[in-house]
Tab-separated table of C-alpha atoms in Angstrom:
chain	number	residue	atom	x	y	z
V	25	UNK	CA	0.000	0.000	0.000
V	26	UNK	CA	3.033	2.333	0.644
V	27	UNK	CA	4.922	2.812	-2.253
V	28	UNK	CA	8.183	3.713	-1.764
V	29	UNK	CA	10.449	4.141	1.433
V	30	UNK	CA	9.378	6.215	4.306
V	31	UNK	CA	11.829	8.824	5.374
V	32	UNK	CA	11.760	12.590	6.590
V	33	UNK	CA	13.272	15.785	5.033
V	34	UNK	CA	13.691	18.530	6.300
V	35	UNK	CA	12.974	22.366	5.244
V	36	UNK	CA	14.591	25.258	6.538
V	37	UNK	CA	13.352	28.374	8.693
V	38	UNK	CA	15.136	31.578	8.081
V	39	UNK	CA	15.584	33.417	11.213
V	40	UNK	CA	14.833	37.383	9.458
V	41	UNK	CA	17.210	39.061	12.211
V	42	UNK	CA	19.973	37.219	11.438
V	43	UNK	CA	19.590	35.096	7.606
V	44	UNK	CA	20.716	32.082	10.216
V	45	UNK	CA	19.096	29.080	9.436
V	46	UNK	CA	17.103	28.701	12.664
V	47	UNK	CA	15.157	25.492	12.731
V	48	UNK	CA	14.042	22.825	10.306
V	49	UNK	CA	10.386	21.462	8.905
V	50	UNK	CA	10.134	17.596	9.109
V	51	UNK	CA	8.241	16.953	6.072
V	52	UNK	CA	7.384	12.954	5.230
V	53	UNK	CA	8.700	11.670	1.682
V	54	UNK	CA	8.831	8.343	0.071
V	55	UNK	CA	11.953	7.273	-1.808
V	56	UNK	CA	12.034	5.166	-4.932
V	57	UNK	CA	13.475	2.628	-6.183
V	58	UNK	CA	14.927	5.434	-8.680
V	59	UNK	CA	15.449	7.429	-5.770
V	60	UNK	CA	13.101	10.411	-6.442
V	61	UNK	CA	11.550	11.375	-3.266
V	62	UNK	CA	7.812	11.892	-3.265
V	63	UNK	CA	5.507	13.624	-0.740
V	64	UNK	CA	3.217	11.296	1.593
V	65	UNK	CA	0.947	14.324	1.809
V	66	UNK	CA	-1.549	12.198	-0.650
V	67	UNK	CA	-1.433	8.898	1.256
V	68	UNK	CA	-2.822	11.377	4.765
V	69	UNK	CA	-5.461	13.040	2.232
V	70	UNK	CA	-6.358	10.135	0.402
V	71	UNK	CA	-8.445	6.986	1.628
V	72	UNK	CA	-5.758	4.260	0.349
V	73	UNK	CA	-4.629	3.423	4.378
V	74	UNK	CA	-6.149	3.157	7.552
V	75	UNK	CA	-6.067	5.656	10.674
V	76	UNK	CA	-3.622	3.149	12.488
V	77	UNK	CA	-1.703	2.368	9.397
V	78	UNK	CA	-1.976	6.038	9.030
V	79	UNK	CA	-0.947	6.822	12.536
V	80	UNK	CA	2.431	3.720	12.235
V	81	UNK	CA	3.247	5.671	9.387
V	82	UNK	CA	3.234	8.906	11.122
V	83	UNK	CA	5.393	7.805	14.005
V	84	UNK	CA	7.771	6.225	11.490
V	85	UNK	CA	8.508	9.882	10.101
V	86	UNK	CA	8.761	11.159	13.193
V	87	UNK	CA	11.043	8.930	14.570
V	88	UNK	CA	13.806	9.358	11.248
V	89	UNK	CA	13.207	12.941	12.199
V	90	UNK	CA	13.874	12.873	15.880
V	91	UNK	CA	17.062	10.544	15.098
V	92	UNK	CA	18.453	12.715	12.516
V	93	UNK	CA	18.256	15.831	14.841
V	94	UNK	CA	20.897	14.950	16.366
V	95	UNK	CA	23.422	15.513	13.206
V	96	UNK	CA	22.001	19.483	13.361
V	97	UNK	CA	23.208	22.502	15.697
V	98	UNK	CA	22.055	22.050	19.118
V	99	UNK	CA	20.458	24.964	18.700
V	100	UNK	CA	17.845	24.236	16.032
V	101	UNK	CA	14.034	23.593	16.346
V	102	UNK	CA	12.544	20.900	14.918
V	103	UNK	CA	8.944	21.628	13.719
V	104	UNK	CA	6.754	18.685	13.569
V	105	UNK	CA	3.091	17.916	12.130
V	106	UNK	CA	0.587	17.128	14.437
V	107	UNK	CA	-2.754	15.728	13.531
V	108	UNK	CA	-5.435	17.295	15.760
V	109	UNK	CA	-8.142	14.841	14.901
V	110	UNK	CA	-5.529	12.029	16.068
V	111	UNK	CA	-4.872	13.697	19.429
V	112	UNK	CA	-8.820	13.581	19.422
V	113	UNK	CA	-8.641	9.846	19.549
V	114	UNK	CA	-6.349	9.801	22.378
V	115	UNK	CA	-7.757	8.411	25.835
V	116	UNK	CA	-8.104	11.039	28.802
V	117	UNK	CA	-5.139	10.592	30.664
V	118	UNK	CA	-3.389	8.801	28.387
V	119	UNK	CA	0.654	9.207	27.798
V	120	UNK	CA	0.879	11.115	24.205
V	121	UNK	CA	2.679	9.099	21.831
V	122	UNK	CA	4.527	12.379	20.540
V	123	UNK	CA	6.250	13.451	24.206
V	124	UNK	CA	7.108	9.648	24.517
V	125	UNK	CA	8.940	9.435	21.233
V	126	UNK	CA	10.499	12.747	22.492
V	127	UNK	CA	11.781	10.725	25.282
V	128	UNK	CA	13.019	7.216	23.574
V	129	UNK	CA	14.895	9.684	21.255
V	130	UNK	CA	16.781	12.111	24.028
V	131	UNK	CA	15.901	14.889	22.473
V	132	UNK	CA	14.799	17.738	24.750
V	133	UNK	CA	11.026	19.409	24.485
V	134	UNK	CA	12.289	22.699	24.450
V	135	UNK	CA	13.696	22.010	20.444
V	136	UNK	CA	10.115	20.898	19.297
V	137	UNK	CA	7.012	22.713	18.100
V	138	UNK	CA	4.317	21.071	17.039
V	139	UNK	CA	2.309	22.539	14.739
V	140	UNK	CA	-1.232	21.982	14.732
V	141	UNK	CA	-3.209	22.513	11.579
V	142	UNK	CA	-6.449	24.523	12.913
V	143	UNK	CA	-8.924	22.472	11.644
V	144	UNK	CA	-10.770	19.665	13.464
V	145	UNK	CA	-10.569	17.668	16.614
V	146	UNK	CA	-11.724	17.876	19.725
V	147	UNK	CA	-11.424	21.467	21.118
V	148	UNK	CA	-11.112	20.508	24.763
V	149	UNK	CA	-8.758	17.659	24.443
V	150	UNK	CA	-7.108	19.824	21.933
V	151	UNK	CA	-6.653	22.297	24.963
V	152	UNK	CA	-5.464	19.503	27.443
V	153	UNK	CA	-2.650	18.146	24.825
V	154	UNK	CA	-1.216	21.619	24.267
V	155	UNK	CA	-0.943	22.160	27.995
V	156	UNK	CA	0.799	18.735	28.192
V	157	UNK	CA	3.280	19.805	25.600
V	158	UNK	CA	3.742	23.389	26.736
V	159	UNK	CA	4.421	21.587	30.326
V	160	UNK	CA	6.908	19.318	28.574
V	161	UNK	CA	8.991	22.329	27.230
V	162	UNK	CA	8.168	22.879	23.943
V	163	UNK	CA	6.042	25.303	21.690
V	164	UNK	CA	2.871	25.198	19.926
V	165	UNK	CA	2.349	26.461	16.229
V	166	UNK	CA	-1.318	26.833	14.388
V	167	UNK	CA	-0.436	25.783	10.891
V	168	UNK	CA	-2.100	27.129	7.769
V	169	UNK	CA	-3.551	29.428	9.567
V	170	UNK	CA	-6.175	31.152	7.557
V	171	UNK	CA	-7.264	28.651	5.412
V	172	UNK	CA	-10.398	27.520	5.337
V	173	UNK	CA	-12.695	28.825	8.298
V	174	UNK	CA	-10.070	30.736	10.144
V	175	UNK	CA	-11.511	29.601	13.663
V	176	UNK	CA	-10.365	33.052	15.987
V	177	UNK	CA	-11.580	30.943	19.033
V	178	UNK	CA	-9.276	28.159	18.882
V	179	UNK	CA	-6.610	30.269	18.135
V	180	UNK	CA	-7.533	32.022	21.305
V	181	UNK	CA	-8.128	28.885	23.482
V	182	UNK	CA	-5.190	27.502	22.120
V	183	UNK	CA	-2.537	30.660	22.751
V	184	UNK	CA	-0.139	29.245	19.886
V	185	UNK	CA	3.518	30.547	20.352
V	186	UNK	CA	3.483	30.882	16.149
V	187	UNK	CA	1.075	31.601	13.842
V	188	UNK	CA	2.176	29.297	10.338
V	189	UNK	CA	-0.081	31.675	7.886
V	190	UNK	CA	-1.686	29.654	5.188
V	191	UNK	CA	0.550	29.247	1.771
V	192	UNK	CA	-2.161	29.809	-0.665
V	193	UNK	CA	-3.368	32.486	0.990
V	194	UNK	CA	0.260	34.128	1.542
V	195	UNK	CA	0.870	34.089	-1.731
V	196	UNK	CA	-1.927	35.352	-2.911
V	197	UNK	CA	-1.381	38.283	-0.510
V	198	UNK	CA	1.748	39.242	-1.895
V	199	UNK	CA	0.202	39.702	-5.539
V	200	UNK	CA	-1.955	42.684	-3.771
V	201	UNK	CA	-5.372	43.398	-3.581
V	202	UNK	CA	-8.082	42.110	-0.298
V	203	UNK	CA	-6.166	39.509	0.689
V	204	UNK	CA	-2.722	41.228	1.482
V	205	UNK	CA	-4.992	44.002	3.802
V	206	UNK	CA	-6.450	40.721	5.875
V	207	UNK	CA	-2.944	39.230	5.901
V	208	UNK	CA	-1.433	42.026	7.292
V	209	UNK	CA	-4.414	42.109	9.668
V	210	UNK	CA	-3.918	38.364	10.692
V	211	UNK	CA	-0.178	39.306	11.748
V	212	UNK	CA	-1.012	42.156	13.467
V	213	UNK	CA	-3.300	40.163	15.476
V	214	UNK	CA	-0.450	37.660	16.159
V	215	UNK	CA	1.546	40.347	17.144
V	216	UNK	CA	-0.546	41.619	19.771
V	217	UNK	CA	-1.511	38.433	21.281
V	218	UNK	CA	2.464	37.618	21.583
V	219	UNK	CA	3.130	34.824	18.598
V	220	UNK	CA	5.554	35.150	16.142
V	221	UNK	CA	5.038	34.837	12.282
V	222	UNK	CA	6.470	32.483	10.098
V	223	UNK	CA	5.497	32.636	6.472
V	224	UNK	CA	5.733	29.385	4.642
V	225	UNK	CA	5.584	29.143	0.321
V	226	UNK	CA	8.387	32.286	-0.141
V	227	UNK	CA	9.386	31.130	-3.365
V	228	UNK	CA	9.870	34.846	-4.899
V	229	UNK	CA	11.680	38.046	-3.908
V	230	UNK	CA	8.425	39.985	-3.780
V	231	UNK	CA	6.902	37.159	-1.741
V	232	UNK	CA	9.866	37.848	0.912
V	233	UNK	CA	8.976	41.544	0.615
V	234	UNK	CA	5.498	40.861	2.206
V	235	UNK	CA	6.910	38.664	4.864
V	236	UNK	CA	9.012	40.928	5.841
V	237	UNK	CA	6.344	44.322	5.888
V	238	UNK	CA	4.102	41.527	7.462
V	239	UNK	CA	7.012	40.876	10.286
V	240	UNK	CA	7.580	37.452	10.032
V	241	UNK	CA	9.707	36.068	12.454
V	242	UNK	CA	10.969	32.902	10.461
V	243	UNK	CA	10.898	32.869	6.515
V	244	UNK	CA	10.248	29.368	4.739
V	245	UNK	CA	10.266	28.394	1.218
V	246	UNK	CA	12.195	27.881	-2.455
V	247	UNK	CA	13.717	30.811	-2.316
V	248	UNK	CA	15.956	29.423	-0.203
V	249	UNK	CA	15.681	25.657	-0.428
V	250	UNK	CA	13.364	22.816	-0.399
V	251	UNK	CA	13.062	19.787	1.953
V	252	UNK	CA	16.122	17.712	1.444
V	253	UNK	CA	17.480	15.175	3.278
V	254	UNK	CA	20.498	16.549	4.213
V	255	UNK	CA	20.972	19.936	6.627
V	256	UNK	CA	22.280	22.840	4.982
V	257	UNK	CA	25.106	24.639	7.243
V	258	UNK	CA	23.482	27.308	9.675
V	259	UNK	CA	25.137	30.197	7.710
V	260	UNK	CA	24.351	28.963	4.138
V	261	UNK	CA	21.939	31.169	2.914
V	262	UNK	CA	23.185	34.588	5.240
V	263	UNK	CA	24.890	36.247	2.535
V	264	UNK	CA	21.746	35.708	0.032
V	265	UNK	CA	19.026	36.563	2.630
V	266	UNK	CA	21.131	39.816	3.580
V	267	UNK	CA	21.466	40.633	0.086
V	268	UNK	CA	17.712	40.228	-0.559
V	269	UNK	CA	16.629	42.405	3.007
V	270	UNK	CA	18.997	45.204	1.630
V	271	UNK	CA	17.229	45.376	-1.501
V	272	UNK	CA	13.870	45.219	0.154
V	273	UNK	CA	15.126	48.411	2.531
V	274	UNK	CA	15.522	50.551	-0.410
V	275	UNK	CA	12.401	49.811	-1.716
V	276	UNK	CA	11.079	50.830	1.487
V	277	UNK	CA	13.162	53.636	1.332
V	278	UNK	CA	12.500	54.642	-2.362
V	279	UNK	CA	8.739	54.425	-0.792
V	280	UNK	CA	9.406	57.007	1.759
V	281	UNK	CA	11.069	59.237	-0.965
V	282	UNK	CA	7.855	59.011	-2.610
V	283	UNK	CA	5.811	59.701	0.513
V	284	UNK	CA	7.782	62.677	1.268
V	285	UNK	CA	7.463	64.381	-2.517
V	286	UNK	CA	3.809	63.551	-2.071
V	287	UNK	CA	3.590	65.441	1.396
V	288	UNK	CA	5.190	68.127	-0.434
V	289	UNK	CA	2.598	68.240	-3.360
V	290	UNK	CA	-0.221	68.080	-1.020
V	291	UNK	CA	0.939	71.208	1.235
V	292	UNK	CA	1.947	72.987	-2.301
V	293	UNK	CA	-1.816	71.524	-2.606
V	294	UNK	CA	-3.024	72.834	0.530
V	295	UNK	CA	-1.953	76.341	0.469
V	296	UNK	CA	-3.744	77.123	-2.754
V	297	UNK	CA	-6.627	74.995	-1.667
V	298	UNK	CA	-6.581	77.257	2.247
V	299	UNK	CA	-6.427	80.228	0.983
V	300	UNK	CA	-9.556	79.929	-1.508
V	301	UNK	CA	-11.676	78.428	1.370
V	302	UNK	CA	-10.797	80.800	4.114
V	303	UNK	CA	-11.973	83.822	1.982
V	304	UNK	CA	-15.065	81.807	0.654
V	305	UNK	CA	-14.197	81.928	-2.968
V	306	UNK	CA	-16.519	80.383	-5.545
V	307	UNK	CA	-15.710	77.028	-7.043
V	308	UNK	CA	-15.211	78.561	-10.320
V	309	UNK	CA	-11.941	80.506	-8.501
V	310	UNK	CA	-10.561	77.241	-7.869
V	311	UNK	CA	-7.787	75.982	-10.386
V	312	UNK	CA	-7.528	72.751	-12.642
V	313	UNK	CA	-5.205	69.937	-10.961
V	314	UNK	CA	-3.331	69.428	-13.675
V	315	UNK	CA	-0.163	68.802	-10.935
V	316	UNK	CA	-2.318	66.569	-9.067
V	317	UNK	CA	-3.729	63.762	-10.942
V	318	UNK	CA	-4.496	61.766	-7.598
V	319	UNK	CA	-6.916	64.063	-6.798
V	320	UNK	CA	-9.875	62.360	-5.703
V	321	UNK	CA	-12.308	65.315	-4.156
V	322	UNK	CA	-11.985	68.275	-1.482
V	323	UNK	CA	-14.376	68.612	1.220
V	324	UNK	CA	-14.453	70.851	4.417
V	325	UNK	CA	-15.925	69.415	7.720
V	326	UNK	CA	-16.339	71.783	11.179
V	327	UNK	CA	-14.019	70.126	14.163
V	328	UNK	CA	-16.580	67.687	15.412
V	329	UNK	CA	-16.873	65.712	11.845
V	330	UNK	CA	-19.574	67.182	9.874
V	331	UNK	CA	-19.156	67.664	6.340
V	332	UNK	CA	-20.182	71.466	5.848
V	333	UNK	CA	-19.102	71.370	1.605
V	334	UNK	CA	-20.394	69.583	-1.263
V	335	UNK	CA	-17.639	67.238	-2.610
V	336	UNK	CA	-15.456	68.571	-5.015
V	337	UNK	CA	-14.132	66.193	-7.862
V	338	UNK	CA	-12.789	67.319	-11.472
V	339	UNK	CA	-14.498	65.928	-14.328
V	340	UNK	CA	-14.322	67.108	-17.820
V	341	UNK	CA	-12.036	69.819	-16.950
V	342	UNK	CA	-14.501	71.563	-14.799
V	343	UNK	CA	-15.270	71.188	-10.711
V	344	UNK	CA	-18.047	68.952	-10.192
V	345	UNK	CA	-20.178	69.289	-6.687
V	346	UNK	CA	-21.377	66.154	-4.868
V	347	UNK	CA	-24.066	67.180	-2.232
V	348	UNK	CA	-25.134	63.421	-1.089
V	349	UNK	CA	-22.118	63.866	1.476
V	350	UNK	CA	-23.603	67.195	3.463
V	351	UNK	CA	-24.095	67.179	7.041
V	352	UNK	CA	-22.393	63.243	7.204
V	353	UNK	CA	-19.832	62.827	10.452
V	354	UNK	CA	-16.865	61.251	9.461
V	355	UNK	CA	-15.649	61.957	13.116
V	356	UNK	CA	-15.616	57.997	12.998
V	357	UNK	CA	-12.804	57.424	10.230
V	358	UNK	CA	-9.352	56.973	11.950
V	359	UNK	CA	-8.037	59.825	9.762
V	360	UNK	CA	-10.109	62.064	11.270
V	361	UNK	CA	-8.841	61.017	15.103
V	362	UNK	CA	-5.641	61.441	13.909
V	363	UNK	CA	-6.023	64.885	12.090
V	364	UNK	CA	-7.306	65.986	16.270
V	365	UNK	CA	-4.156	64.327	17.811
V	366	UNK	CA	-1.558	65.316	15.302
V	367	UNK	CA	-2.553	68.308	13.319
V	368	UNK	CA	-4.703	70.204	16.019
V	369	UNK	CA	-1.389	72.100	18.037
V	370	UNK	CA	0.547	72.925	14.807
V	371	UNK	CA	-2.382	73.375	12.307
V	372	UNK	CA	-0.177	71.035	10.359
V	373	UNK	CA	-0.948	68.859	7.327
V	374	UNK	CA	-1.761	64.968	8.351
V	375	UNK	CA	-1.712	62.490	6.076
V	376	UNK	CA	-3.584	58.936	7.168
V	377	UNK	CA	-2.599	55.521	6.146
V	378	UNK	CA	-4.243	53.638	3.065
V	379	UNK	CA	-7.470	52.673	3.554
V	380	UNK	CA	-10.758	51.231	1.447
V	381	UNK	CA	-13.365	54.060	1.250
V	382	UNK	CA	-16.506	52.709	2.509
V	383	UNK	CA	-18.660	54.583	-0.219
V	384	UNK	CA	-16.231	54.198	-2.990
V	385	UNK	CA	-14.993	51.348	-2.333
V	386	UNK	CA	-11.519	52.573	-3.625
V	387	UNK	CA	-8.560	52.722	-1.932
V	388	UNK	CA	-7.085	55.999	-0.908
V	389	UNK	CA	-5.574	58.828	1.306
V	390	UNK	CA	-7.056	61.125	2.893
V	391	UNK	CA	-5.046	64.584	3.834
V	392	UNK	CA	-6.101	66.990	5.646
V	393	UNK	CA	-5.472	70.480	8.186
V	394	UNK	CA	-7.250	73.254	9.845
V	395	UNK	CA	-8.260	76.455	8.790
V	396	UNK	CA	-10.248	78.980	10.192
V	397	UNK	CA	-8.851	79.103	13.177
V	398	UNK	CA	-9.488	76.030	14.233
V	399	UNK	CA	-13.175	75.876	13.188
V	400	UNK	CA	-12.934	74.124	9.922
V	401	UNK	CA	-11.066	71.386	8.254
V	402	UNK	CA	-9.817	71.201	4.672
V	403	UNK	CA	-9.481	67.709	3.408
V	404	UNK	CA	-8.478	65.685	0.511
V	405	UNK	CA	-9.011	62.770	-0.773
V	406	UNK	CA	-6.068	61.236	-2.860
V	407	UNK	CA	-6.872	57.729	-5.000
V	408	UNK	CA	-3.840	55.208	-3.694
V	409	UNK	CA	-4.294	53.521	-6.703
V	410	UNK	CA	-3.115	56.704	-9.216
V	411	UNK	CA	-0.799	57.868	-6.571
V	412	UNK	CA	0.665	54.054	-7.233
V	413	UNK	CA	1.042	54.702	-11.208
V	414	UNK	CA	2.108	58.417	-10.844
């Protein structure tokens, strides 16, 4: 039923502080007779073997694993799959099979981590076992996390020391679009509840890009190397991964430089745009923004939110007035709050963070500062989007 020999490989973490290699992936493979190595993923998926011929096979990984550790640095993890509808099966009470392996094999707890792929099992016992191995020394991580139905509550229950995000979904973040905004929001959570990131399937440079903006602890993927049998010396990818982080700095930085010329169009912006709403100029006073093809629309709101204007948008080379908007409270929006904490004092400009307009559904910038002494605000809506291509 099991073609091939059963034997583990093993894929490296990159530690992103350092371009160390930090741990290792045990991943199962079959050897043949040819000696191509094959993935055992479709005899787990599949219906070919039993649970206990499943579970012998399992084990049988694990062990090679476990025995092989001890040709790495001492100071390598070892991550290692662990089925949570298997520990579901498990008797209450009963010694887990995993810790006792951990035992035969004299290698300590504190160089495991499980990882637990979200889905399934018992969440109770699933509770119990993680307290077992967590009292054994070693750490927890929720695998593939967001696929599927991203279940917040076991995450929660569970208090994972990493969060393994979900390789589809990772790379489909770091093409752009929804899914890198609910990415970014998954490791922010992780961040505040105390886990560390690692991002699995970085097979590209821009892929590593979004790890990195996403703060991933621990990098993973064919960028750097596959699961091979052998263990790559801790250093052997340093030189590559600092080359790679450089690169991805000045992009950062070439991203700043863009920022800052676009601050400085917005207050060249501003001061024409101030100076025509403090004297109460007709719209037919205002200029064309040729300089400014971001422009989305103007609007002016007193200090407590409420849209006093019309929107303002060009169209046709000639201002167009939107009136839906009047009397709305944006007070709501964080770039309003942030306009009152930063801009208030120094009646400076503010600029808030990208963000998808709720009415527009487009996603865009929104500058703005006081006037009037205080009584108004001038803001402006810039379209990320154009900014992007400009």
């Amino acid at each position: 039923m099991i073609d091939g020999q059963p034997l583990a490989c093993f894929q490296p973490f990159i530690d992103t502080a350092t371009g160390l290699i930090a741990g290792v992936e045990a991943l199962g493979r079959l050897r043949q007779s040819d000696g191509r190595l094959e993935s055992v993923g479709p005899l787990f998926s599949g219906a070919r073997l039993s649970p206990s011929a499943l579970r012998r096979l399992d084990r049988q990984l694990r062990d090679d694993a476990l025995e092989r550790l001890h040709l790495a640095p001492d100071d390598w993890f070892l991550g290692l799959n662990i089925s949570p509808l298997w520990i579901s099966r498990l008797r209450p009470g009963q010694n887990l099979p995993s810790l006792q392996q951990l035992e035969r094999s004299g290698i300590s707890a504190q160089r495991i981590v499980f990882e637990i792929t979200e889905l399934g099992g018992d969440i109770q016992r699933l509770v119990d076992v993680v307290s077992r191995y967590r009292e054994a020394g070693a750490r927890v991580a929720i695998d593939d996390f967001g696929a599927g139905y991203s279940q917040l509550d076991r995450v929660l229950a569970l208090r994972p020391d990493i969060l393994k995000l979900d390789m589809r979904l990772f790379q489909a973040a770091a093409r752009g679009g929804p899914s890198s905004e609910v990415v970014k929001a998954l490791a922010q959570m992780a961040e505040k509840t105390g886990c560390w990131i690692i991002a699995e399937g970085v097979e590209t440079e821009a892929e590593l890009d979004f790890a990195l903006e996403c703060g991933a602890r621990y990098v993973q993927g064919f960028l750097f190397a596959g699961p091979q049998r052998e263990f790559f010396a801790a250093d052997a990818f340093v030189q590559r991964f600092a080359h790679l982080r450089d690169r991805y700095v000045q992009r950062k930085l070439a991203e700043r430089a863009n920022l800052m010329a676009l601050r400085k169009s917005l207050n060249e912006l501003m001061g024409m745009l101030r100076h025509w709403a403090e004297c109460n100029a007709p719209t037919t006073d205002l200029a064309a923004p040729a300089a400014y093809p971001w422009l989305l629309r103007i609007y002016q709101c007193d200090r407590h939110g409420t849209q006093l204007t019309p929107n303002l948008h060009w169209q046709k080379d000639t201002w167009r007035e939107d009136s839906r908007y009047l009397g709305h409270n944006w007070s709501w929006r964080p770039y309003f709050y942030q306009l009152l904490a930063e801009g208030w004092e120094e009646r400076r400009l503010t600029l808030s963070s990208t963000y998808r307009d709720a009415t527009t559904n487009q996603y865009c910038l929104t500058a703005g500062q006081f006037i009037d002494d205080g009584r108004r605000l001038l803001l402006v809506d810039v379209d990320a989007a154009a900014l992007a291509a400009d």
